[in-house]
PDB file of C-alpha atoms in Angstrom:
ATOM      1  CA  MET H  28      -0.070   0.033   0.013  1.00  0.00           C
ATOM      2  CA  GLY H  29       1.773   3.028  -1.250  1.00  0.00           C
ATOM      3  CA  ARG H  30       1.763   6.432   0.882  1.00  0.00           C
ATOM      4  CA  ASP H  31      -0.091   7.875  -1.924  1.00  0.00           C
ATOM      5  CA  TRP H  32      -3.056   5.720  -1.844  1.00  0.00           C
ATOM      6  CA  THR H  33      -6.344   7.325  -1.280  1.00  0.00           C
ATOM      7  CA  TRP H  34      -9.491   5.515  -0.347  1.00  0.00           C
ATOM      8  CA  ARG H  35     -12.655   6.763  -2.157  1.00  0.00           C
ATOM      9  CA  VAL H  36     -16.526   6.609  -1.691  1.00  0.00           C
ATOM     10  CA  ARG H  37     -19.097   6.331  -4.409  1.00  0.00           C
ATOM     11  CA  ASP H  38     -19.804  10.059  -4.660  1.00  0.00           C
ATOM     12  CA  PRO H  39     -17.032  11.935  -6.506  1.00  0.00           C
ATOM     13  CA  GLY H  40     -17.724  15.251  -5.556  1.00  0.00           C
ATOM     14  CA  ALA H  41     -17.473  13.861  -1.787  1.00  0.00           C
ATOM     15  CA  ASN H  42     -13.898  12.559  -2.292  1.00  0.00           C
ATOM     16  CA  ALA H  43     -11.920  16.017  -2.331  1.00  0.00           C
ATOM     17  CA  ARG H  44     -13.564  16.777   1.044  1.00  0.00           C
ATOM     18  CA  LEU H  45     -12.814  13.614   2.546  1.00  0.00           C
ATOM     19  CA  HIS H  46      -9.295  13.054   1.142  1.00  0.00           C
ATOM     20  CA  LEU H  47      -8.767   9.799   3.239  1.00  0.00           C
ATOM     21  CA  ARG H  48      -5.989   7.342   2.562  1.00  0.00           C
ATOM     22  CA  TYR H  49      -8.009   4.622   4.093  1.00  0.00           C
ATOM     23  CA  GLU H  50     -11.543   3.683   5.016  1.00  0.00           C
ATOM     24  CA  PRO H  51     -12.644   5.372   8.539  1.00  0.00           C
ATOM     25  CA  GLY H  52     -13.894   2.789  10.841  1.00  0.00           C
ATOM     26  CA  GLY H  53     -12.163  -0.179   9.282  1.00  0.00           C
ATOM     27  CA  TRP H  54     -11.441  -3.047  11.575  1.00  0.00           C
ATOM     28  CA  GLY H  55      -8.058  -1.751  12.513  1.00  0.00           C
ATOM     29  CA  ASP H  56      -9.793   1.487  13.724  1.00  0.00           C
ATOM     30  CA  VAL H  57     -12.570  -0.737  15.586  1.00  0.00           C
ATOM     31  CA  LEU H  58      -9.544  -2.716  17.556  1.00  0.00           C
ATOM     32  CA  LYS H  59      -7.668   0.383  18.332  1.00  0.00           C
ATOM     33  CA  GLY H  60     -10.784   2.308  19.490  1.00  0.00           C
ATOM     34  CA  VAL H  61     -11.719  -0.732  22.015  1.00  0.00           C
ATOM     35  CA  TRP H  62      -8.074  -0.549  23.390  1.00  0.00           C
ATOM     36  CA  ALA H  63      -8.041   3.297  23.510  1.00  0.00           C
ATOM     37  CA  VAL H  64     -11.223   3.439  25.524  1.00  0.00           C
ATOM     38  CA  THR H  65     -10.256   0.566  27.777  1.00  0.00           C
ATOM     39  CA  ALA H  66      -6.979   2.215  28.653  1.00  0.00           C
ATOM     40  CA  ALA H  67      -8.451   5.773  28.921  1.00  0.00           C
ATOM     41  CA  ASP H  68     -11.024   4.435  31.352  1.00  0.00           C
ATOM     42  CA  ALA H  69      -8.349   2.759  33.398  1.00  0.00           C
ATOM     43  CA  LEU H  70      -6.533   6.078  33.620  1.00  0.00           C
ATOM     44  CA  ALA H  71      -9.374   8.235  34.436  1.00  0.00           C
ATOM     45  CA  ARG H  72     -10.261   5.869  37.331  1.00  0.00           C
ATOM     46  CA  GLY H  73      -6.921   6.567  39.109  1.00  0.00           C
ATOM     47  CA  ARG H  74      -6.491  10.192  38.687  1.00  0.00           C
ATOM     48  CA  ALA H  75      -8.584  13.538  38.262  1.00  0.00           C
ATOM     49  CA  VAL H  76      -6.699  14.557  35.016  1.00  0.00           C
ATOM     50  CA  VAL H  77      -5.418  12.415  32.227  1.00  0.00           C
ATOM     51  CA  ARG H  78      -2.956  13.787  29.859  1.00  0.00           C
ATOM     52  CA  ALA H  79      -3.714  12.212  26.464  1.00  0.00           C
ATOM     53  CA  LEU H  80      -1.282  13.078  23.631  1.00  0.00           C
ATOM     54  CA  ASP H  81      -1.923  11.921  19.826  1.00  0.00           C
ATOM     55  CA  PRO H  82       1.046  13.133  17.619  1.00  0.00           C
ATOM     56  CA  PHE H  83      -0.779  11.585  14.145  1.00  0.00           C
ATOM     57  CA  ALA H  84      -4.326  12.403  15.156  1.00  0.00           C
ATOM     58  CA  GLY H  85      -5.735  13.147  11.705  1.00  0.00           C
ATOM     59  CA  ALA H  86      -9.239  14.836  11.997  1.00  0.00           C
ATOM     60  CA  PRO H  87     -11.428  14.781  15.254  1.00  0.00           C
ATOM     61  CA  ASP H  88     -14.037  12.731  13.535  1.00  0.00           C
ATOM     62  CA  TYR H  89     -14.727  11.282  10.268  1.00  0.00           C
ATOM     63  CA  PRO H  90     -18.016  10.471   8.256  1.00  0.00           C
ATOM     64  CA  ARG H  91     -19.960   7.329   8.995  1.00  0.00           C
ATOM     65  CA  VAL H  92     -19.776   5.785   5.804  1.00  0.00           C
ATOM     66  CA  GLU H  93     -21.755   2.883   4.565  1.00  0.00           C
ATOM     67  CA  ALA H  94     -19.497   0.486   5.291  1.00  0.00           C
ATOM     68  CA  THR H  95     -18.737   1.778   8.589  1.00  0.00           C
ATOM     69  CA  ALA H  96     -22.292   1.761   9.622  1.00  0.00           C
ATOM     70  CA  ALA H  97     -22.441  -1.734   8.692  1.00  0.00           C
ATOM     71  CA  ARG H  98     -19.330  -2.996  10.473  1.00  0.00           C
ATOM     72  CA  LEU H  99     -20.802  -1.256  13.841  1.00  0.00           C
ATOM     73  CA  SER H 100     -24.031  -2.757  13.400  1.00  0.00           C
ATOM     74  CA  ALA H 101     -22.943  -6.231  13.017  1.00  0.00           C
ATOM     75  CA  ILE H 102     -20.880  -6.157  16.471  1.00  0.00           C
ATOM     76  CA  GLY H 103     -23.711  -4.511  17.924  1.00  0.00           C
ATOM     77  CA  ALA H 104     -24.679  -7.795  19.424  1.00  0.00           C
ATOM     78  CA  LEU H 105     -21.342  -8.486  20.983  1.00  0.00           C
ATOM     79  CA  THR H 106     -21.577  -8.526  24.787  1.00  0.00           C
ATOM     80  CA  ASP H 107     -17.858  -8.073  25.490  1.00  0.00           C
ATOM     81  CA  PRO H 108     -17.892  -4.752  27.839  1.00  0.00           C
ATOM     82  CA  GLY H 109     -14.873  -3.198  25.732  1.00  0.00           C
ATOM     83  CA  VAL H 110     -16.871  -3.420  22.371  1.00  0.00           C
ATOM     84  CA  ARG H 111     -20.222  -2.109  24.270  1.00  0.00           C
ATOM     85  CA  ALA H 112     -18.194   0.871  25.458  1.00  0.00           C
ATOM     86  CA  LEU H 113     -16.801   1.674  22.281  1.00  0.00           C
ATOM     87  CA  LEU H 114     -20.191   1.302  20.740  1.00  0.00           C
ATOM     88  CA  ASP H 115     -21.598   3.618  23.492  1.00  0.00           C
ATOM     89  CA  LEU H 116     -19.124   6.203  22.720  1.00  0.00           C
ATOM     90  CA  VAL H 117     -19.267   6.160  19.040  1.00  0.00           C
ATOM     91  CA  GLY H 118     -22.909   7.004  18.710  1.00  0.00           C
ATOM     92  CA  PRO H 119     -25.176   7.476  16.013  1.00  0.00           C
ATOM     93  CA  GLY H 120     -23.375  10.407  14.256  1.00  0.00           C
ATOM     94  CA  ALA H 121     -19.645  11.250  12.718  1.00  0.00           C
ATOM     95  CA  LEU H 122     -17.181   8.747  13.725  1.00  0.00           C
ATOM     96  CA  PRO H 123     -14.657   9.917  16.488  1.00  0.00           C
ATOM     97  CA  SER H 124     -11.020   9.767  15.956  1.00  0.00           C
ATOM     98  CA  THR H 125      -9.066   7.569  18.587  1.00  0.00           C
ATOM     99  CA  ALA H 126      -7.971  10.868  20.449  1.00  0.00           C
ATOM    100  CA  SER H 127     -11.693  11.715  20.390  1.00  0.00           C
ATOM    101  CA  LEU H 128     -12.577   8.452  21.657  1.00  0.00           C
ATOM    102  CA  ALA H 129      -9.956   8.639  24.510  1.00  0.00           C
ATOM    103  CA  ARG H 130     -11.208  12.022  25.604  1.00  0.00           C
ATOM    104  CA  ALA H 131     -14.724  10.777  25.820  1.00  0.00           C
ATOM    105  CA  ALA H 132     -13.967   7.741  27.953  1.00  0.00           C
ATOM    106  CA  VAL H 133     -12.090   9.851  30.282  1.00  0.00           C
ATOM    107  CA  GLU H 134     -15.123  11.813  30.487  1.00  0.00           C
ATOM    108  CA  ALA H 135     -17.478   9.330  30.790  1.00  0.00           C
ATOM    109  CA  ALA H 136     -15.491   7.715  33.807  1.00  0.00           C
ATOM    110  CA  GLY H 137     -15.782  11.015  35.736  1.00  0.00           C
ATOM    111  CA  GLY H 138     -12.192  12.407  34.806  1.00  0.00           C
ATOM    112  CA  ARG H 139     -10.985  15.416  32.963  1.00  0.00           C
ATOM    113  CA  ALA H 140      -8.729  14.911  29.722  1.00  0.00           C
ATOM    114  CA  ALA H 141      -5.841  17.266  28.749  1.00  0.00           C
ATOM    115  CA  LEU H 142      -5.623  16.510  25.121  1.00  0.00           C
ATOM    116  CA  GLU H 143      -2.661  17.560  22.901  1.00  0.00           C
ATOM    117  CA  VAL H 144      -2.713  16.881  19.280  1.00  0.00           C
ATOM    118  CA  PHE H 145      -0.932  17.317  15.978  1.00  0.00           C
ATOM    119  CA  ASP H 146      -1.384  16.461  12.375  1.00  0.00           C
ATOM    120  CA  LEU H 147       0.685  17.471   9.494  1.00  0.00           C
ATOM    121  CA  ASP H 148      -2.455  18.342   7.335  1.00  0.00           C
ATOM    122  CA  PRO H 149      -3.266  21.725   7.877  1.00  0.00           C
ATOM    123  CA  THR H 150      -6.950  21.335   7.654  1.00  0.00           C
ATOM    124  CA  ARG H 151      -7.122  18.282   9.889  1.00  0.00           C
ATOM    125  CA  ARG H 152      -4.662  20.423  12.252  1.00  0.00           C
ATOM    126  CA  GLY H 153      -7.239  23.307  12.313  1.00  0.00           C
ATOM    127  CA  ALA H 154     -10.293  21.167  12.917  1.00  0.00           C
ATOM    128  CA  TRP H 155      -8.892  20.560  16.400  1.00  0.00           C
ATOM    129  CA  ALA H 156      -9.112  24.464  17.336  1.00  0.00           C
ATOM    130  CA  GLY H 157     -11.366  24.546  20.474  1.00  0.00           C
ATOM    131  CA  ARG H 158     -11.239  20.800  21.159  1.00  0.00           C
ATOM    132  CA  ALA H 159      -7.659  20.078  22.027  1.00  0.00           C
ATOM    133  CA  ASP H 160      -4.565  22.045  22.294  1.00  0.00           C
ATOM    134  CA  VAL H 161      -2.612  21.900  19.037  1.00  0.00           C
ATOM    135  CA  LEU H 162       0.980  21.622  19.304  1.00  0.00           C
ATOM    136  CA  GLU H 163       3.186  23.910  17.392  1.00  0.00           C
ATOM    137  CA  VAL H 164       5.814  21.487  16.146  1.00  0.00           C
ATOM    138  CA  ALA H 165       7.155  20.374  12.588  1.00  0.00           C
ATOM    139  CA  SER H 166       6.086  16.794  12.971  1.00  0.00           C
ATOM    140  CA  GLY H 167       4.483  14.106  14.882  1.00  0.00           C
ATOM    141  CA  GLU H 168       7.845  12.458  15.598  1.00  0.00           C
ATOM    142  CA  GLU H 169       9.160  15.574  17.245  1.00  0.00           C
ATOM    143  CA  ALA H 170       5.949  15.367  19.622  1.00  0.00           C
ATOM    144  CA  LEU H 171       6.745  12.139  20.648  1.00  0.00           C
ATOM    145  CA  GLY H 172       8.851  12.990  23.598  1.00  0.00           C
ATOM    146  CA  ARG H 173       6.003  14.837  25.456  1.00  0.00           C
ATOM    147  CA  ALA H 174       5.169  13.852  28.586  1.00  0.00           C
ATOM    148  CA  ALA H 175       1.534  12.264  29.022  1.00  0.00           C
ATOM    149  CA  ASP H 176      -0.339   9.465  30.809  1.00  0.00           C
ATOM    150  CA  LEU H 177      -1.812   7.848  27.154  1.00  0.00           C
ATOM    151  CA  VAL H 178       0.110   8.299  24.172  1.00  0.00           C
ATOM    152  CA  VAL H 179      -1.127   7.017  20.730  1.00  0.00           C
ATOM    153  CA  VAL H 180       1.371   6.218  18.136  1.00  0.00           C
ATOM    154  CA  ASP H 181      -0.335   5.739  14.913  1.00  0.00           C
ATOM    155  CA  PRO H 182       1.393   7.270  12.019  1.00  0.00           C
ATOM    156  CA  TYR H 183       0.272   6.388   8.456  1.00  0.00           C
ATOM    157  CA  ASP H 184       2.038   2.882   8.415  1.00  0.00           C
ATOM    158  CA  LEU H 185       3.919   2.449  11.665  1.00  0.00           C
ATOM    159  CA  VAL H 186       6.308  -0.324  10.308  1.00  0.00           C
ATOM    160  CA  ALA H 187       7.416   1.405   7.472  1.00  0.00           C
ATOM    161  CA  ASP H 188       7.868   4.943   9.273  1.00  0.00           C
ATOM    162  CA  TRP H 189       9.563   3.008  12.381  1.00  0.00           C
ATOM    163  CA  PRO H 190      13.058   4.437  11.182  1.00  0.00           C
ATOM    164  CA  ARG H 191      11.593   8.020  12.224  1.00  0.00           C
ATOM    165  CA  VAL H 192       9.294   6.926  14.887  1.00  0.00           C
ATOM    166  CA  GLY H 193      11.312   4.208  16.712  1.00  0.00           C
ATOM    167  CA  PRO H 194      14.301   6.381  17.955  1.00  0.00           C
ATOM    168  CA  ARG H 195      11.729   9.049  19.273  1.00  0.00           C
ATOM    169  CA  LEU H 196       9.938   6.219  21.345  1.00  0.00           C
ATOM    170  CA  ALA H 197      13.309   4.700  22.490  1.00  0.00           C
ATOM    171  CA  ALA H 198      14.538   8.194  23.976  1.00  0.00           C
ATOM    172  CA  ARG H 199      11.396   8.346  26.087  1.00  0.00           C
ATOM    173  CA  PRO H 200      12.543   8.157  29.719  1.00  0.00           C
ATOM    174  CA  ALA H 201      13.331   4.740  31.247  1.00  0.00           C
ATOM    175  CA  ASP H 202      10.887   5.373  34.212  1.00  0.00           C
ATOM    176  CA  ASP H 203       8.138   6.576  31.690  1.00  0.00           C
ATOM    177  CA  PRO H 204       5.031   6.273  33.270  1.00  0.00           C
ATOM    178  CA  ALA H 205       2.949   6.657  30.097  1.00  0.00           C
ATOM    179  CA  LEU H 206       0.898   3.967  28.382  1.00  0.00           C
ATOM    180  CA  LEU H 207       1.712   3.940  24.947  1.00  0.00           C
ATOM    181  CA  LEU H 208      -1.110   2.521  22.379  1.00  0.00           C
ATOM    182  CA  LEU H 209       0.381   2.037  18.868  1.00  0.00           C
ATOM    183  CA  TYR H 210      -1.103   0.427  15.963  1.00  0.00           C
ATOM    184  CA  ALA H 211       0.379  -1.697  13.109  1.00  0.00           C
ATOM    185  CA  PHE H 212      -0.880  -3.206  10.002  1.00  0.00           C
ATOM    186  CA  ASN H 213       0.771  -6.614   9.786  1.00  0.00           C
ATOM    187  CA  ARG H 214       1.652  -8.137   6.129  1.00  0.00           C
ATOM    188  CA  ALA H 215       3.332 -10.910   7.604  1.00  0.00           C
ATOM    189  CA  PRO H 216       0.388 -13.503   6.209  1.00  0.00           C
ATOM    190  CA  ARG H 217       1.585 -12.215   2.384  1.00  0.00           C
ATOM    191  CA  GLY H 218       4.779 -14.229   2.331  1.00  0.00           C
ATOM    192  CA  ALA H 219       8.205 -14.978   4.089  1.00  0.00           C
ATOM    193  CA  ALA H 220       9.884 -11.747   3.077  1.00  0.00           C
ATOM    194  CA  ALA H 221       6.929 -10.077   5.155  1.00  0.00           C
ATOM    195  CA  LEU H 222       7.014 -12.222   7.637  1.00  0.00           C
ATOM    196  CA  ARG H 223      11.028 -11.494   7.954  1.00  0.00           C
ATOM    197  CA  ASP H 224      10.319  -7.795   8.022  1.00  0.00           C
ATOM    198  CA  TYR H 225       7.651  -8.201  10.915  1.00  0.00           C
ATOM    199  CA  ARG H 226       9.757 -10.103  13.130  1.00  0.00           C
ATOM    200  CA  ALA H 227      12.755  -7.724  12.410  1.00  0.00           C
ATOM    201  CA  TRP H 228      10.315  -4.693  13.368  1.00  0.00           C
ATOM    202  CA  ARG H 229       9.172  -6.695  16.602  1.00  0.00           C
ATOM    203  CA  GLU H 230      12.846  -6.944  17.668  1.00  0.00           C
ATOM    204  CA  ASP H 231      13.455  -3.236  16.781  1.00  0.00           C
ATOM    205  CA  LEU H 232       9.963  -2.297  19.039  1.00  0.00           C
ATOM    206  CA  ALA H 233      11.416  -4.487  21.852  1.00  0.00           C
ATOM    207  CA  ARG H 234      14.633  -2.844  21.827  1.00  0.00           C
ATOM    208  CA  ALA H 235      13.067   0.502  21.743  1.00  0.00           C
ATOM    209  CA  LEU H 236      10.509  -0.410  24.521  1.00  0.00           C
ATOM    210  CA  GLY H 237      13.317  -1.603  26.928  1.00  0.00           C
ATOM    211  CA  ALA H 238      11.667  -2.776  30.116  1.00  0.00           C
ATOM    212  CA  ARG H 239       7.994  -1.945  29.359  1.00  0.00           C
ATOM    213  CA  ALA H 240       5.471  -4.444  29.768  1.00  0.00           C
ATOM    214  CA  LEU H 241       3.608  -5.217  26.180  1.00  0.00           C
ATOM    215  CA  LEU H 242       0.362  -6.742  25.179  1.00  0.00           C
ATOM    216  CA  VAL H 243      -0.234  -7.507  21.853  1.00  0.00           C
ATOM    217  CA  GLY H 244      -3.907  -7.884  20.087  1.00  0.00           C
ATOM    218  CA  ARG H 245      -4.516  -9.052  16.726  1.00  0.00           C
ATOM    219  CA  ILE H 246      -7.467  -9.653  14.372  1.00  0.00           C
ATOM    220  CA  PRO H 247      -7.844 -10.412  10.706  1.00  0.00           C
ATOM    221  CA  SER H 248      -7.906  -7.684   8.232  1.00  0.00           C
ATOM    222  CA  ASP H 249     -10.931  -9.071   6.439  1.00  0.00           C
ATOM    223  CA  PRO H 250     -13.616 -11.913   7.253  1.00  0.00           C
ATOM    224  CA  ALA H 251     -13.143 -13.680   3.881  1.00  0.00           C
ATOM    225  CA  LEU H 252      -9.644 -12.676   2.597  1.00  0.00           C
ATOM    226  CA  PRO H 253      -7.495 -12.039   5.719  1.00  0.00           C
ATOM    227  CA  ARG H 254      -4.049 -11.147   4.029  1.00  0.00           C
ATOM    228  CA  ALA H 255      -2.873  -9.302   6.911  1.00  0.00           C
ATOM    229  CA  TRP H 256      -3.706  -8.473  10.573  1.00  0.00           C
ATOM    230  CA  HIS H 257      -4.641  -5.469  12.432  1.00  0.00           C
ATOM    231  CA  GLU H 258      -2.681  -5.314  15.814  1.00  0.00           C
ATOM    232  CA  ALA H 259      -2.907  -3.046  18.746  1.00  0.00           C
ATOM    233  CA  LEU H 260      -0.264  -2.866  21.051  1.00  0.00           C
ATOM    234  CA  LEU H 261      -0.171  -1.465  24.511  1.00  0.00           C
ATOM    235  CA  ALA H 262       3.180  -0.692  26.550  1.00  0.00           C
ATOM    236  CA  GLY H 263       4.010   0.683  29.705  1.00  0.00           C
ATOM    237  CA  PRO H 264       4.990  -0.042  33.033  1.00  0.00           C
ATOM    238  CA  PRO H 265       4.192  -3.410  34.416  1.00  0.00           C
ATOM    239  CA  ALA H 266       1.899  -2.246  37.152  1.00  0.00           C
ATOM    240  CA  ALA H 267      -0.192  -0.500  34.676  1.00  0.00           C
ATOM    241  CA  VAL H 268      -0.288  -2.705  31.734  1.00  0.00           C
ATOM    242  CA  GLU H 269      -0.612  -6.125  33.051  1.00  0.00           C
ATOM    243  CA  PRO H 270      -4.135  -5.388  34.793  1.00  0.00           C
ATOM    244  CA  LEU H 271      -5.394  -4.510  31.483  1.00  0.00           C
ATOM    245  CA  ALA H 272      -4.656  -8.029  29.908  1.00  0.00           C
ATOM    246  CA  PRO H 273      -7.736  -9.749  30.779  1.00  0.00           C
ATOM    247  CA  ALA H 274     -10.139  -7.052  29.357  1.00  0.00           C
ATOM    248  CA  LEU H 275      -7.903  -6.467  26.111  1.00  0.00           C
ATOM    249  CA  ARG H 276      -7.628 -10.099  25.675  1.00  0.00           C
ATOM    250  CA  ALA H 277     -11.520 -10.782  25.741  1.00  0.00           C
ATOM    251  CA  SER H 278     -12.390  -7.569  23.865  1.00  0.00           C
ATOM    252  CA  THR H 279      -9.682  -8.854  20.887  1.00  0.00           C
ATOM    253  CA  THR H 280     -11.051 -12.287  21.227  1.00  0.00           C
ATOM    254  CA  ALA H 281     -14.559 -11.172  20.787  1.00  0.00           C
ATOM    255  CA  LEU H 282     -13.849  -9.044  17.499  1.00  0.00           C
ATOM    256  CA  ALA H 283     -11.677 -12.098  16.128  1.00  0.00           C
ATOM    257  CA  ARG H 284     -14.262 -14.670  16.790  1.00  0.00           C
ATOM    258  CA  HIS H 285     -16.608 -12.168  15.040  1.00  0.00           C
ATOM    259  CA  LEU H 286     -14.828 -11.970  12.213  1.00  0.00           C
ATOM    260  CA  SER H 287     -14.381 -15.673  11.790  1.00  0.00           C
ATOM    261  CA  ASP H 288     -17.672 -16.514  12.327  1.00  0.00           C
ATOM    262  CA  ALA H 289     -18.584 -13.949   9.643  1.00  0.00           C
ATOM    263  CA  GLY H 290     -16.140 -15.572   7.182  1.00  0.00           C
ATOM    264  CA  CYS H 291     -16.367 -19.170   7.611  1.00  0.00           C
ATOM    265  CA  PHE H 292     -19.690 -19.959   6.133  1.00  0.00           C
ATOM    266  CA  GLU H 293     -21.971 -18.550   3.387  1.00  0.00           C
ATOM    267  CA  PRO H 294     -25.454 -19.513   3.524  1.00  0.00           C
TER     268      PRO H 294
END
């Protein structure tokens, strides 16, 4: 998937306004959203103010396209608490971004969110005015060293962008208390070379994270043709990360089973 690839809707007149590189509300966004909501809720229950940082924030929200609406409707029958929490916060209107979901989860838990964001696109960056503190930096990578309780790390392609992102994460203090939420598109199922690339990236990631605990959740990219995995990764102090493992495992398993069930049989 090239960096200039653009996702399009059926209405040609809407594409210039949307200017999207990928479908909003895809399965990767669903998984990442569940993990973000779970992490933000846990942080809000331990402090009055949760500092959240999203250096690659995109827009505050996105249009609820037809495929997204169908996807959210399909998981509406799931009883997993993490999935239910996501659906409650998404609501019926526009689709909130990850940073918007994290803030909403903090507020739903009775806390207050101090949200800092950045995006290279000036239009999307401007859309955050009045909704978050927009950082005056040259790039999202530059912002990755800022102190926060929750840091969302989701550039366009984390694995491909790792040479720029990885050193910034590795430079965070060894006693960094932040929860780091990363999203990765894992192409390993596409062949031996892709698998080697993924394994090499995981080794680089482990070195960058140091002594932090790490949880990894993955679901298929598609019910019928799963040629990649969507992965959510949560890293941070073991005392903060490990208690979240049961809930995140249950939510990820619920989504993975939903996709498996949807793709395994056609009546």
